[in-house]
Short mmCIF file of C-alpha atoms in Angstrom, two decimals:
data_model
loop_
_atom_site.label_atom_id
_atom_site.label_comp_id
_atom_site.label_asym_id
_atom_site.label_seq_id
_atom_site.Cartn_x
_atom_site.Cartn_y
_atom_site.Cartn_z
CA UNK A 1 3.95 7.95 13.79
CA UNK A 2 6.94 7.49 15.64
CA UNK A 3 5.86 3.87 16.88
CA UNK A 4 5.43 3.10 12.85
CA UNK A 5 8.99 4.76 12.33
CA UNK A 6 10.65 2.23 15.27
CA UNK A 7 9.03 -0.85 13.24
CA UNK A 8 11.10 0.27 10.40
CA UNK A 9 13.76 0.49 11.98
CA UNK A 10 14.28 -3.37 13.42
CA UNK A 11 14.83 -3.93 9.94
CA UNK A 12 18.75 -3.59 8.50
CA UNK A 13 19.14 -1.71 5.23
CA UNK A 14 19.75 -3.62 2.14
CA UNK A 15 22.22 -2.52 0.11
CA UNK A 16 21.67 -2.67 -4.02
CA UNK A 17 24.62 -5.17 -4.11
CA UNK A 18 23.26 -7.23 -1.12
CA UNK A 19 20.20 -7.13 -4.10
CA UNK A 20 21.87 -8.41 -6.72
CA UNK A 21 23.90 -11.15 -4.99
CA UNK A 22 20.58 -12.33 -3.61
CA UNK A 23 18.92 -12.25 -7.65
CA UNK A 24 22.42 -14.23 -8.87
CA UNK A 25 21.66 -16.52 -6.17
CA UNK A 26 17.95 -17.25 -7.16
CA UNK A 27 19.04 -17.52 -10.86
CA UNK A 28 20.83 -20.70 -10.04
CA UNK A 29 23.57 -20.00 -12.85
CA UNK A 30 21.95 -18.81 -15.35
CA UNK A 31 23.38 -14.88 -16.41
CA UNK A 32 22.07 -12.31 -14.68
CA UNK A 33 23.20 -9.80 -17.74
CA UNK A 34 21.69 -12.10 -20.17
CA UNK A 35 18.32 -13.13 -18.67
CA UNK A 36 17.08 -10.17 -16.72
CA UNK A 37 18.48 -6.79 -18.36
CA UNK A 38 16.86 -5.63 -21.95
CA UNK A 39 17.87 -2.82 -24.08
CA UNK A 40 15.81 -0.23 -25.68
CA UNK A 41 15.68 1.28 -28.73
CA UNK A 42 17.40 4.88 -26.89
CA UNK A 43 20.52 2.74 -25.97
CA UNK A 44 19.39 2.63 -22.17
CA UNK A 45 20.27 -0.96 -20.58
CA UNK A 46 16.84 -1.63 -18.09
CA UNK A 47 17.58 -3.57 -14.74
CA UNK A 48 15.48 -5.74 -12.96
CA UNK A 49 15.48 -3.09 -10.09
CA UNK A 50 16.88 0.14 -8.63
CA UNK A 51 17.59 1.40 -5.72
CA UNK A 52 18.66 4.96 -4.25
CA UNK A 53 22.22 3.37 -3.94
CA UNK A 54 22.23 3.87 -7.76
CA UNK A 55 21.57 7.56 -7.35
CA UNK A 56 23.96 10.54 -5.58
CA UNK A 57 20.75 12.58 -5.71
CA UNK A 58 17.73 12.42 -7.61
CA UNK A 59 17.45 15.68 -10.01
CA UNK A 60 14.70 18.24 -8.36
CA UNK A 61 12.35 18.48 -11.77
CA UNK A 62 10.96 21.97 -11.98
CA UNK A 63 7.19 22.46 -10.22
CA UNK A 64 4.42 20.67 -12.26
CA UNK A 65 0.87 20.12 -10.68
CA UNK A 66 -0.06 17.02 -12.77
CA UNK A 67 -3.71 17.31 -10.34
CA UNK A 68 -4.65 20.75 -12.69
CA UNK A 69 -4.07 18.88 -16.32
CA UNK A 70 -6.72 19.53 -18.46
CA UNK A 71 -9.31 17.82 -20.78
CA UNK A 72 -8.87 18.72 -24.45
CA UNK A 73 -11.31 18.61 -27.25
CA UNK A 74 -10.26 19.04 -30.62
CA UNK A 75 -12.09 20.57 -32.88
CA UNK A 76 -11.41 20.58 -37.06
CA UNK A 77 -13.36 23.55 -38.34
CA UNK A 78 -14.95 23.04 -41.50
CA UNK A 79 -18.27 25.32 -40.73
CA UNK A 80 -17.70 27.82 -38.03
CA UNK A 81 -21.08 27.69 -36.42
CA UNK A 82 -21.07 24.13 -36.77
CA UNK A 83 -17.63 24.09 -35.03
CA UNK A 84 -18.99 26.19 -32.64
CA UNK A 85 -21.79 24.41 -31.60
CA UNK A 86 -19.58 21.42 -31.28
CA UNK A 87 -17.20 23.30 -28.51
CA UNK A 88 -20.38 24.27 -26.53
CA UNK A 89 -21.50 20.68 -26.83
CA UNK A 90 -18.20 19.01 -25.57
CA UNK A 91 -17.85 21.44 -23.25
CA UNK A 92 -20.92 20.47 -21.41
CA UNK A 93 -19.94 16.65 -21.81
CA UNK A 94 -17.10 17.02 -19.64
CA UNK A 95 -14.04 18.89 -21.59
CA UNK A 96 -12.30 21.60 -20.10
CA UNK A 97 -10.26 23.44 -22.85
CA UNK A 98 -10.77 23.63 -26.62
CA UNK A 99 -8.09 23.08 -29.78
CA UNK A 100 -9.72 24.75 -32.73
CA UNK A 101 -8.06 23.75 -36.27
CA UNK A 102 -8.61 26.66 -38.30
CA UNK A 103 -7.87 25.91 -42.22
CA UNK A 104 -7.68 29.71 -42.96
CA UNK A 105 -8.56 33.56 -42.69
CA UNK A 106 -12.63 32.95 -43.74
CA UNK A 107 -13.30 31.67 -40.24
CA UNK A 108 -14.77 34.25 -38.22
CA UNK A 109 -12.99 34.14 -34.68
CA UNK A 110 -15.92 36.13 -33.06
CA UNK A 111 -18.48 33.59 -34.28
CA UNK A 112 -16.22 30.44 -33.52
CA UNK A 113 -15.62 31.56 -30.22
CA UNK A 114 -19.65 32.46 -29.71
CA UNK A 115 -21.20 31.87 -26.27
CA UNK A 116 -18.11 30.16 -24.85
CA UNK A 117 -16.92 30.94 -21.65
CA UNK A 118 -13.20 32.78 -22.18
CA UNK A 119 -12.66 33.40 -18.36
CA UNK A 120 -12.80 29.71 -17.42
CA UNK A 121 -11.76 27.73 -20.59
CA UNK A 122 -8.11 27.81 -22.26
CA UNK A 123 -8.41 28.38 -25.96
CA UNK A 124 -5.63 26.64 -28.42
CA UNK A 125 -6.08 27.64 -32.43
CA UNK A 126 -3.93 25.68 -34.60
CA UNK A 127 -3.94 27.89 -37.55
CA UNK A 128 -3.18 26.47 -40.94
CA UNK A 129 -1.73 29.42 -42.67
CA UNK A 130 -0.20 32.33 -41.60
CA UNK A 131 -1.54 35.90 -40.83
CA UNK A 132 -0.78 38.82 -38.26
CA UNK A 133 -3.83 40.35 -38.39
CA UNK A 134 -5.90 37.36 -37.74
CA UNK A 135 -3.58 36.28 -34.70
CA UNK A 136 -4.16 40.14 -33.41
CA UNK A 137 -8.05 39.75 -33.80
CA UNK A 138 -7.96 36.38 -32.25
CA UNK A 139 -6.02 37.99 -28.88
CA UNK A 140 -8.54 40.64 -29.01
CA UNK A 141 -10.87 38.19 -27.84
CA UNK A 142 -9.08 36.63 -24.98
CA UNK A 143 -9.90 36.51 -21.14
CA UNK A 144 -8.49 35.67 -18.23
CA UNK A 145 -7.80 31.46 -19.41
CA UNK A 146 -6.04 32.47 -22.08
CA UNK A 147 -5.78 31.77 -26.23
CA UNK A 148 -3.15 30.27 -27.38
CA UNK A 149 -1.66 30.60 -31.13
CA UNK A 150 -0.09 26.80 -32.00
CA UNK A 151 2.04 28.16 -34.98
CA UNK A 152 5.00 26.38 -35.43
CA UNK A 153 6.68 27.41 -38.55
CA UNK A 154 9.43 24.74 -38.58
CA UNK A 155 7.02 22.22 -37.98
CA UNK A 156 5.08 22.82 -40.80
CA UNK A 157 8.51 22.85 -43.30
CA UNK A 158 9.29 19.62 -41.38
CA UNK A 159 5.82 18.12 -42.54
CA UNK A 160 5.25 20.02 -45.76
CA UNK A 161 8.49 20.34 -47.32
CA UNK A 162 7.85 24.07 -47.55
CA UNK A 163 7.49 27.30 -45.67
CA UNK A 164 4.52 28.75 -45.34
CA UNK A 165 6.10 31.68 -47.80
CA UNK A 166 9.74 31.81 -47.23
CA UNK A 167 12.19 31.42 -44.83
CA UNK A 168 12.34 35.16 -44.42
CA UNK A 169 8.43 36.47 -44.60
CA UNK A 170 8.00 33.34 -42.18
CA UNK A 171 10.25 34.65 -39.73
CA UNK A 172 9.12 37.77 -39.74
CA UNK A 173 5.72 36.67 -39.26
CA UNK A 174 6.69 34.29 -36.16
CA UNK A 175 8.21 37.57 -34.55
CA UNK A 176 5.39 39.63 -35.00
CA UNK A 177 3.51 36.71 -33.31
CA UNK A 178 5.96 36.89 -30.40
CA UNK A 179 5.22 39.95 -29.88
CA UNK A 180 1.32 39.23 -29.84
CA UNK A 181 0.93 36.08 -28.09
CA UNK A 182 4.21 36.15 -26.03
CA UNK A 183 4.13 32.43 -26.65
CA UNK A 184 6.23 29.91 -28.87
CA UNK A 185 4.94 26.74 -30.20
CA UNK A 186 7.15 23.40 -31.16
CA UNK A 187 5.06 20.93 -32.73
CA UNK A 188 7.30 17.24 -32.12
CA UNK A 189 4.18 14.98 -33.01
CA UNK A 190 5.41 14.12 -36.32
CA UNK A 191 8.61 13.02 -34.89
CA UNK A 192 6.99 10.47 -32.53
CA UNK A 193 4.76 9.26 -35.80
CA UNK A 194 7.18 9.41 -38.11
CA UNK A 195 9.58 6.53 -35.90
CA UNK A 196 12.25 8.68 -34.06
CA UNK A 197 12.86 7.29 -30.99
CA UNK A 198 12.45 9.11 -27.60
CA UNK A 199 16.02 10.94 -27.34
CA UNK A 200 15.58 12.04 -30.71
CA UNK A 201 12.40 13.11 -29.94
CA UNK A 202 13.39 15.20 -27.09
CA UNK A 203 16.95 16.28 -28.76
CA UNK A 204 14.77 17.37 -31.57
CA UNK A 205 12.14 19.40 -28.97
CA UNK A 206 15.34 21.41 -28.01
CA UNK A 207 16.90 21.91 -31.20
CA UNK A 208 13.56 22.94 -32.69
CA UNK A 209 13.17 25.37 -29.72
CA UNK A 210 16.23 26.77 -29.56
CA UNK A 211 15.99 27.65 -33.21
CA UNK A 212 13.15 29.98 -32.32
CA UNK A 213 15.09 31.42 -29.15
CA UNK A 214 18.18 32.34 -31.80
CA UNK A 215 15.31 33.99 -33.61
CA UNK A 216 14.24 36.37 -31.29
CA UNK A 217 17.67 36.82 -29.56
CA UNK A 218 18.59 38.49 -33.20
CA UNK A 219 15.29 40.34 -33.39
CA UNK A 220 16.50 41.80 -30.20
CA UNK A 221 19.45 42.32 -30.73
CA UNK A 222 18.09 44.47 -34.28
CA UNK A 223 15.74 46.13 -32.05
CA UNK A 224 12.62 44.50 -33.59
CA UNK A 225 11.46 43.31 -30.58
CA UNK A 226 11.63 43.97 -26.79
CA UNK A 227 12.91 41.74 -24.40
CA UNK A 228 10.98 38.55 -24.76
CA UNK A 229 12.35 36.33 -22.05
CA UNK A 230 10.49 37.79 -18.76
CA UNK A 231 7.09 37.26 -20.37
CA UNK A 232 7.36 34.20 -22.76
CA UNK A 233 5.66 31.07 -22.74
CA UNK A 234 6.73 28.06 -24.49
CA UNK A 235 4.19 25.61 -25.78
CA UNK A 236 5.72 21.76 -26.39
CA UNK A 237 3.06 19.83 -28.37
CA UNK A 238 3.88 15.85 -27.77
CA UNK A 239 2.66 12.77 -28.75
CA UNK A 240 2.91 9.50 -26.34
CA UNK A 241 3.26 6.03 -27.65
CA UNK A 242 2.91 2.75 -25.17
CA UNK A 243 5.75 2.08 -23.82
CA UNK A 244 4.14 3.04 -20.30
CA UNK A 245 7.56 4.08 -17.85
CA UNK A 246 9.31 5.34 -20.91
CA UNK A 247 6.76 7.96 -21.79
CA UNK A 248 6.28 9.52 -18.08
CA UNK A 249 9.94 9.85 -17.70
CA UNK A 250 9.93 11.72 -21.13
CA UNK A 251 7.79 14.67 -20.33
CA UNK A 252 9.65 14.48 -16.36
CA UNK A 253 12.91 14.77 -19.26
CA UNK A 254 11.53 17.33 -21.42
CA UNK A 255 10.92 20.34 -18.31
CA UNK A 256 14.27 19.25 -17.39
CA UNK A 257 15.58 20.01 -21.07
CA UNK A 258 13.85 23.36 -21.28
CA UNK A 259 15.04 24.09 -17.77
CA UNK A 260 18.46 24.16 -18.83
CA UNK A 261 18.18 26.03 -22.13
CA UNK A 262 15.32 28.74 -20.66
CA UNK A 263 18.24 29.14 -17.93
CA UNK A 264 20.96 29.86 -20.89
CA UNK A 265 18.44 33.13 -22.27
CA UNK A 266 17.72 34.03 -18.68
CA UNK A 267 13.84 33.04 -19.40
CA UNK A 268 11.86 31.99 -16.13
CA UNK A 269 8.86 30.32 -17.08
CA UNK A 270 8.63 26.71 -17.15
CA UNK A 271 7.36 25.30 -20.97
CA UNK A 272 3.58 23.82 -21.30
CA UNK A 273 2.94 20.20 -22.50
CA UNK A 274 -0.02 19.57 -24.64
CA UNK A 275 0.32 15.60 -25.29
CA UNK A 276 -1.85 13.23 -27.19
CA UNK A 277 -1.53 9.79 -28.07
CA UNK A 278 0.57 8.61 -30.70
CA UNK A 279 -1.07 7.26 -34.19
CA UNK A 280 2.36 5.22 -35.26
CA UNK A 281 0.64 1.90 -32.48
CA UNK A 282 -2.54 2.42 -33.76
CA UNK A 283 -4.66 -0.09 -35.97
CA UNK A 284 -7.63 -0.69 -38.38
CA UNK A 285 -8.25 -4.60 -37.22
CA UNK A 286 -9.40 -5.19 -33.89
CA UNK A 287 -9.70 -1.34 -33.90
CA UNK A 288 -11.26 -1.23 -30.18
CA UNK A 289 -7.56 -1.86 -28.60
CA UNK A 290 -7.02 1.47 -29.90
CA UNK A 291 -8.93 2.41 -26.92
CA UNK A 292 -6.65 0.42 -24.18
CA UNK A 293 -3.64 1.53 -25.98
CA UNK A 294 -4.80 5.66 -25.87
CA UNK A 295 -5.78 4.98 -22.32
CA UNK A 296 -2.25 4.00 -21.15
CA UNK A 297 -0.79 6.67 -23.20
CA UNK A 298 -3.16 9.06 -21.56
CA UNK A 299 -2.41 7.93 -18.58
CA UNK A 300 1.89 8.36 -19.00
CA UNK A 301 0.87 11.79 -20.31
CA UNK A 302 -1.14 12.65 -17.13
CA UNK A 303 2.01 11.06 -14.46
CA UNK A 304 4.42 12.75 -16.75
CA UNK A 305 2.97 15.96 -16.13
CA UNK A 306 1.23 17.22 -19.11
CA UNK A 307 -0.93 20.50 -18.73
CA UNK A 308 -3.22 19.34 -21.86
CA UNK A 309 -4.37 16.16 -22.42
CA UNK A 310 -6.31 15.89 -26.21
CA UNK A 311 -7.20 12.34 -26.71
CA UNK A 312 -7.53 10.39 -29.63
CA UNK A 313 -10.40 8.53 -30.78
CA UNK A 314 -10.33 4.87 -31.18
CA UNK A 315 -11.14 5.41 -35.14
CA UNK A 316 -9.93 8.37 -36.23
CA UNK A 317 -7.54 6.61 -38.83
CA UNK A 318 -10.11 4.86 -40.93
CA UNK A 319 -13.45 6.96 -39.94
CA UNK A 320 -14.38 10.44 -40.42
CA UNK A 321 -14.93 12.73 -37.09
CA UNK A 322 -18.07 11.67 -35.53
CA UNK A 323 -20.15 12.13 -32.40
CA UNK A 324 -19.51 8.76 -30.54
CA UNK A 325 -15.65 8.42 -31.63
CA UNK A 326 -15.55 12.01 -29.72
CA UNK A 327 -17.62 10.81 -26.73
CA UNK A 328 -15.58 7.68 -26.09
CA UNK A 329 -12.35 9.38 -26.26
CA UNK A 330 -13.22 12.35 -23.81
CA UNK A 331 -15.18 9.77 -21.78
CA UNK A 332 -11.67 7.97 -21.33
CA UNK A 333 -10.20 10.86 -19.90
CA UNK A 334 -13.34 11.66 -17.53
CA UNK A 335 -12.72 8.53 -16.03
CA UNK A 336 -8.98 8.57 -15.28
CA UNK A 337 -9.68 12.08 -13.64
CA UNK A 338 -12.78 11.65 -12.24
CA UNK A 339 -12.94 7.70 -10.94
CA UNK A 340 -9.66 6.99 -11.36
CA UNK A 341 -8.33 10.33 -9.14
CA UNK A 342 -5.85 10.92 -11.65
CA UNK A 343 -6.08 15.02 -10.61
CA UNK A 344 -5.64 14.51 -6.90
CA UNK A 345 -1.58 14.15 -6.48
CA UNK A 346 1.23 16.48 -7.30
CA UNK A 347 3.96 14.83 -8.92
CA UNK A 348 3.06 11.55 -8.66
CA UNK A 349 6.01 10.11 -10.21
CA UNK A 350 8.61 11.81 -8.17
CA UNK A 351 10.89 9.46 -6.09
CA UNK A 352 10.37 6.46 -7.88
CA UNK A 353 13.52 4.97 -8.66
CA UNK A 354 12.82 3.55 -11.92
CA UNK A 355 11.46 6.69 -13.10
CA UNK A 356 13.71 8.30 -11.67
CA UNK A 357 16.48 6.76 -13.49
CA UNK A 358 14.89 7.23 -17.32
CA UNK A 359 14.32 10.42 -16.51
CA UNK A 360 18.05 11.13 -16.08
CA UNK A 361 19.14 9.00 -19.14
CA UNK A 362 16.85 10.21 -21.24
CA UNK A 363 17.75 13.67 -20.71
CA UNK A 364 21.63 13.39 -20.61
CA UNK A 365 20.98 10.85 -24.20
CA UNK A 366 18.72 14.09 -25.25
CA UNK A 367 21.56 17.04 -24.18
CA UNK A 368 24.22 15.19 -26.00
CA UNK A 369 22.29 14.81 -29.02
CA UNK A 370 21.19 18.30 -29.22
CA UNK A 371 24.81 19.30 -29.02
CA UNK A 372 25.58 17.54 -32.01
CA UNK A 373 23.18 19.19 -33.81
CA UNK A 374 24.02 22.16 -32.72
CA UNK A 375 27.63 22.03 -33.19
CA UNK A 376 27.05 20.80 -36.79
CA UNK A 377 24.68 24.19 -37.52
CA UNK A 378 21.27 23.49 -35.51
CA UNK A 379 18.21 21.80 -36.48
CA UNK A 380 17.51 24.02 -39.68
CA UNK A 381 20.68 22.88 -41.12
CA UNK A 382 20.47 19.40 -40.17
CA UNK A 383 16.97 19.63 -41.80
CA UNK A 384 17.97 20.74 -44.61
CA UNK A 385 21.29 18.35 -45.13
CA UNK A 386 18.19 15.44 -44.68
CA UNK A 387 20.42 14.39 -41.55
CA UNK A 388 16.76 14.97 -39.47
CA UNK A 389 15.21 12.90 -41.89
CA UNK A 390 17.65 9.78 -42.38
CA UNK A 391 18.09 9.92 -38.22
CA UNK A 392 14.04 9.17 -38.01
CA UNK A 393 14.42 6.98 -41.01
CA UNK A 394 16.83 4.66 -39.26
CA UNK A 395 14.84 4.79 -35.94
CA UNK A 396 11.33 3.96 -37.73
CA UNK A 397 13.09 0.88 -39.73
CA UNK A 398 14.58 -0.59 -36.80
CA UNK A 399 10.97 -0.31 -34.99
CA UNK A 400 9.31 -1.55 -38.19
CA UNK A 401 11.58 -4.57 -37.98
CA UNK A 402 11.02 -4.81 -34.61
CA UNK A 403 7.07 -5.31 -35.07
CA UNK A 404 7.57 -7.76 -38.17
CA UNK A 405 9.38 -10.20 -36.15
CA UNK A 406 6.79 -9.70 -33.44
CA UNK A 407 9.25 -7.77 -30.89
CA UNK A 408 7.07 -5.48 -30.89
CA UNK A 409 3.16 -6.36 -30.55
CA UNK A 410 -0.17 -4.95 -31.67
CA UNK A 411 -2.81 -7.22 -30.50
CA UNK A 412 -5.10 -8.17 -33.10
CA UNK A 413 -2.90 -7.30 -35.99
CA UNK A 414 0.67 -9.26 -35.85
CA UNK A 415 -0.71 -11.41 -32.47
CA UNK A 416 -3.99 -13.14 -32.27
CA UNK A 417 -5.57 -11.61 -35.42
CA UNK A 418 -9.18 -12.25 -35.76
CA UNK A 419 -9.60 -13.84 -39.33
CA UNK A 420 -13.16 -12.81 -39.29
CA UNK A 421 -12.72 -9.43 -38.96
CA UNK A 422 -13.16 -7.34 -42.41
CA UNK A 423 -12.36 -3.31 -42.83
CA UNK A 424 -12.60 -3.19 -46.39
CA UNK A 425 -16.37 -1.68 -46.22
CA UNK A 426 -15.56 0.21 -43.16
CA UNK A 427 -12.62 2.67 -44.54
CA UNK A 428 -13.98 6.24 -44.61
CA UNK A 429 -10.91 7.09 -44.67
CA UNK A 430 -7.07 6.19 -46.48
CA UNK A 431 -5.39 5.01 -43.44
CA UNK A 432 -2.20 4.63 -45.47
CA UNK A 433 1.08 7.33 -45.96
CA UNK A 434 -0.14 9.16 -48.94
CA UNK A 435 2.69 9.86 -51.67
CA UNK A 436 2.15 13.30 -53.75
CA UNK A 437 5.54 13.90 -55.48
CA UNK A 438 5.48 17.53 -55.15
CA UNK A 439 8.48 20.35 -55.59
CA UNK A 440 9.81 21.33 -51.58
CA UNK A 441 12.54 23.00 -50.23
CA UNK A 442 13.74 20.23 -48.11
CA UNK A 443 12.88 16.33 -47.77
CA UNK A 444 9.55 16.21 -45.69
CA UNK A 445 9.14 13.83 -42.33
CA UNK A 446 6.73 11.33 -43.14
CA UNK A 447 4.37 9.32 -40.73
CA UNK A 448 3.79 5.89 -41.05
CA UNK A 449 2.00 3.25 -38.92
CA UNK A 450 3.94 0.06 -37.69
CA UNK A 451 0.96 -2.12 -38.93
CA UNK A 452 0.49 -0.53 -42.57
CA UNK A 453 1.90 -2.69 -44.56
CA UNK A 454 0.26 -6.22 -42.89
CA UNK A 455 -3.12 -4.39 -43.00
CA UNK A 456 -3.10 -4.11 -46.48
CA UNK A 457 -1.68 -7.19 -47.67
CA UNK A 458 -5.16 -8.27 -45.24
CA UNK A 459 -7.29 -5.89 -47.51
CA UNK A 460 -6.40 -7.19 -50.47
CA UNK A 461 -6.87 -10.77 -49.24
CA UNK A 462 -10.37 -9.59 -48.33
CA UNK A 463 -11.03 -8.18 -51.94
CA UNK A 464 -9.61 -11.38 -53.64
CA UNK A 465 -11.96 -13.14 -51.37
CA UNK A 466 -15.03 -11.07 -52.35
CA UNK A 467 -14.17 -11.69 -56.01
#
């Protein structure tokens, strides 16, 4: 070791201007500012390389064990036996913890949960509606992995428009929760789908969180609740899109976030990341590079240090659930953890100087952001005033312009499109945004796909072809 150690150190150091005189040289006049740096969408200016000159210490992220992430199946349930036998069944293929989507109160929880071992396998019910009782019944159940409530009632005005009830009854409900599950969940998929971009996304994680935390700090406060903080766990539900680096130092930026605010309530506990891959990249043409595309995103989900990885299968915009969609999707994950040692190294991100560096944009971009919003009334407000909604708007146009000029590309839809390839007989589902004018409270968050609009104007070329 120390023979290695004395090799290393015949060589001088090289500073990060030594670097860059060297690149200037090589580029043999042409501008180093205009040929090798490239902005994204977050404002952050991307070098050609970095170096720990660029860094007066690299930010200590709090303790994540990327080697224990887990394999998530989810599960819709439309027949609770059926649903059951499902879980057992993907459970022996290879999946390690369960996401039931429960529409509402008829599903028996005993029955659902039949036969499945509690002890060993991490439980997450997305309920659909809201009730007490059911949540009490539910916890009943648990054992020693854990079941997890994801109710997020913000989420679901940001999405529907509406409360569940009212602002009030909701928010009584969510403390009553609290005091159940000792566990908060912030839903910022639709964000991601809907177009923000990823400081929004995480300002928006924080602002939607610390909504809930000025919740229960007045429930306290009224004596409707004990102290929360020593035992609560916060849940962040993500969704990860393809731009590879980006999307690790994201998550790295997201504990960081939560570190900060947890640390303004005194809370301890570090948050839980459930990520899945985004549905905004994903297309109906050449629909099996919806499989490369959910593999890299798994992939920035497992080196960014999600607990729960849920994947998504290649067709689940344009075909109903099905066995093999299922099976390829969890088989994608086997194989990064299993062949591709994706669970054998802690923190395998840490020290890398690129990461390093987005991680510590990101989150200052993020902080700011998230005191705007808070200074002009939180994220309720700013919901409400559809200053959320135009933000995201803004983001998902520029993106959307972006892919039309082919910026941004989607292989097999706006580069190298195969003109033999036809969808129109293979839509089980509407893969489009869905428009119900309906009465709401405040302006819902809409997702949208980047390739929408080209894949239709290809549909109807099919049907006038057919004619």
């Amino acid at each position: 070791m120390n023979k290695s150690r004395s090799l290393f150190d015949a060589f001088e150091p090289v500073s990060a201007k030594q670097w860059k005189q060297k690149i200037q040289f090589d580029l043999k006049g042409a501008d180093y500012n205009d040929t090798l740096l490239w902005h994204s969408n977050e404002g952050i200016v991307v070098k050609p390389f970095y170096h720990a000159d660029d860094f007066e210490n690299v930010e200590e992220l709090p303790l994540t064990t990327p080697s224990n992430w887990k394999i998530s199946q989810a599960i819709y349930v439309a027949d609770t036996n059926k649903s059951n036998l499902n879980a057992i069944d993907a459970l022996a293929r290879g999946a390690e913890s369960l996401q039931f989507i429960v529409p509402d109160t008829s599903v028996s929880a005993e029955a659902l949960l039949k036969d499945i071992d509690l002890d060993t396998i991490p439980v997450y019910c997305d309920l659909l509606f809201l009730d007490v009782d059911y949540v009490k019944n539910l916890m009943n159940l648990q054992g020693k992995a854990g079941i997890f409530i994801n109710t997020d009632i913000i989420g679901h005005l940001a999405v529907k428009g509406n409360f569940y009830n009212n602002l009030n009854s909701d928010f009584s409900a969510f403390i009553s929760n609290v005091k159940i599950t000792k566990a908060i969940t912030v839903d910022t998929i639709i964000y991601q789908n809907a177009g923000a971009n990823m400081v929004q996304q995480l300002a928006y994680a924080l602002a939607h969180a610390n909504e809930y935390l000025n919740q229960l700090t007045a429930a306290r406060e009224k004596g409707h609740i004990d102290n929360p903080w020593e035992t609560l766990q916060m849940i962040f539900r993500v969704s990860i899109g393809s731009n590879y680096f980006f999307e690790i130092a994201k998550l790295r930026a997201l504990r960081l976030l939560w570190e900060t605010l947890a640390a303004t309530y005194g809370i301890q506990a570090n948050c839980k990341i459930m990520a899945t891959p985004s549905r905004r990249n994903k297309t109906i043409y050449d629909y099996n590079t919806n499989m490369l595309r959910t593999t890299t995103e798994c992939m920035s989900a497992i080196l960014g240090g999600a607990d729960v990885v849920c994947n998504l299968a290649y067709d689940s915009i344009y075909h109903k659930v099905n066995e093999f969609g299922n099976r390829m999707a969890r088989n994608q994950l086997l194989i990064l953890k299993h062949e591709s040692y994706f669970d054998k190294v802690h923190n395998p991100a840490d020290g890398a100087y690129y990461i390093e560096s987005l991680t510590d944009q990101l989150a200052e971009k993020a902080l700011e952001l998230f005191k705007t919003i808070e200074s002009n009334g939180g994220f309720l407000s700013q919901l409400k005033a559809r200053t959320i909604q135009r933000k995201i708007k803004e983001s998902a146009a520029k993106e959307q312009a972006q892919f039309d000029n082919g910026e941004i590309v989607l292989l097999g839809t706006n580069k190298h499109p195969n003109p033999e390839d036809k969808m129109n007989e293979n839509l089980e589902l509407y893969p489009f945004v869905k428009t119900k004018p309906r009465k709401t409270l405040i302006e819902p968050i809409v997702p949208k796909r980047l390739a929408e609009r080209l894949e239709q104007e290809r549909l109807e070329q099919e049907r006038l072809k057919k004619e």
